[in-house]
């Protein structure tokens, strides 16, 4: 995220714009502008060299009017309270938009996992889980993976929490390994969802998939699976990138081969069958579909003018600033907002949670079928409202989501 953009201000700005369109009662606006709960923990960890370092971690619940709060945990040097607040608010809208019975939350630890050993990361994760244990749980707040966290971290949190409770509690986190209650298809789910909505958008715009070119920023969980599934579905993935830079081949890249290269060298950069480009250049490539799938705040008023694609599918959370959004809208670019485009992860997390609390396993086939059903229905609903109200897709998605949350708050009322 650029130092100049405060993600929480951006999230509030987006919310207020839609609150006006919806004519929400003032008390609901005031409540929704602030998170319900913010926890800051300072977590001591014995490093491998015997020294003790203290890390700062956060867990923010934005809203739980519609069900237990839900959201990932991020490990990154730039993690800060305002970023976590914004991400928590976006989770509230996301779960409401796809109509699953969850609220919104997010967590994070300010750390640089790239400079830490696996043992240090495990101790950090377990101590953080212990510190927030009173505030999470299957009926309360359910963490999941996010940037630089994955199924291993979730297994450690599930284990630590279960030890504290004295019984196995798989439903406390989602995104676990399948051997401890994880669900098949969770790892690929966000990337698969990104590609499902890209495919639906192509159908609407009359772009044949076999002719559509795709550039993807970020080659982590979301970016890699989006690249792989897009490639397998017949799209031509011409560029991908990671934090070290990007690669471009107008004839197309094979994501599996790029991943092999990344596994051996640590980056996509240097892949033989492509030329090197910067992350900025990737965003400005002349392609049909751009998928930002790394960090927030990368499409801004400074570069939006130079973006010349037909569709942007926001794999990352908050990649487009409100000023950039306006510019892209005026240019006629279809922007599929994050809360729809990357909702695949939380949808399958919901399936995992249902599987855990009912102790009933789901098949991969059922996961994929239900994911498609929910996403296509949300996509159609958003496109329909955007036409009816003559607003862009983000505003339409926000209107549907915020209205659902508001209805739940009105039904519950303000106690006491
Ligand atoms: P990840 O850690 O697996 O991957 C992140 C990728 O981004 C890596 O390839 C990294 O090298 C790259 N990156 C980091 N900083 C960068 C920079 N400044 N420029 C370009 N590339 C950079 O994370 P992820 O889970 O794939 O998450 C990516 C985004 O998607 C985040 O915004 C996250 O909140 C969002 N998201 C993730 C999920 C999920 O299920 N994992 C679900 C919804 C949304």
XYZ file of C-alpha atoms in Angstrom, residues 41 43 45 54-59 73-80 83-84 107-113 116 121 123-129 147 149 153 157:
39
model
C -1.601 -7.636 21.506
C 3.467 -10.934 21.604
C 8.675 -14.689 20.999
C 8.070 -8.538 20.935
C 5.703 -8.398 17.927
C 2.501 -6.370 17.647
C -0.633 -8.180 16.506
C -4.195 -7.052 15.811
C -7.641 -8.599 15.587
C -4.790 -13.042 9.368
C -1.969 -11.225 7.576
C 1.769 -11.324 8.342
C 3.545 -8.336 6.789
C 5.942 -5.555 7.851
C 3.336 -2.927 6.846
C 0.473 -4.334 8.948
C -1.101 -1.560 11.031
C -5.160 -1.428 7.425
C -6.719 -4.165 9.585
C -6.196 -9.744 11.917
C -2.536 -9.302 11.363
C 0.923 -9.291 12.867
C 3.533 -6.698 11.994
C 6.478 -8.947 11.142
C 8.641 -9.993 8.241
C 8.029 -13.726 7.814
C 12.029 -15.702 10.192
C 6.826 -18.305 12.909
C 6.015 -19.777 18.141
C 4.745 -16.353 17.021
C 1.513 -17.825 15.640
C 0.780 -19.909 18.744
C 1.481 -17.034 21.137
C -0.727 -14.691 19.063
C -3.481 -17.357 19.036
C -1.048 -12.520 2.925
C -0.156 -17.082 6.102
C -0.619 -21.335 10.433
C -4.022 -21.835 15.688
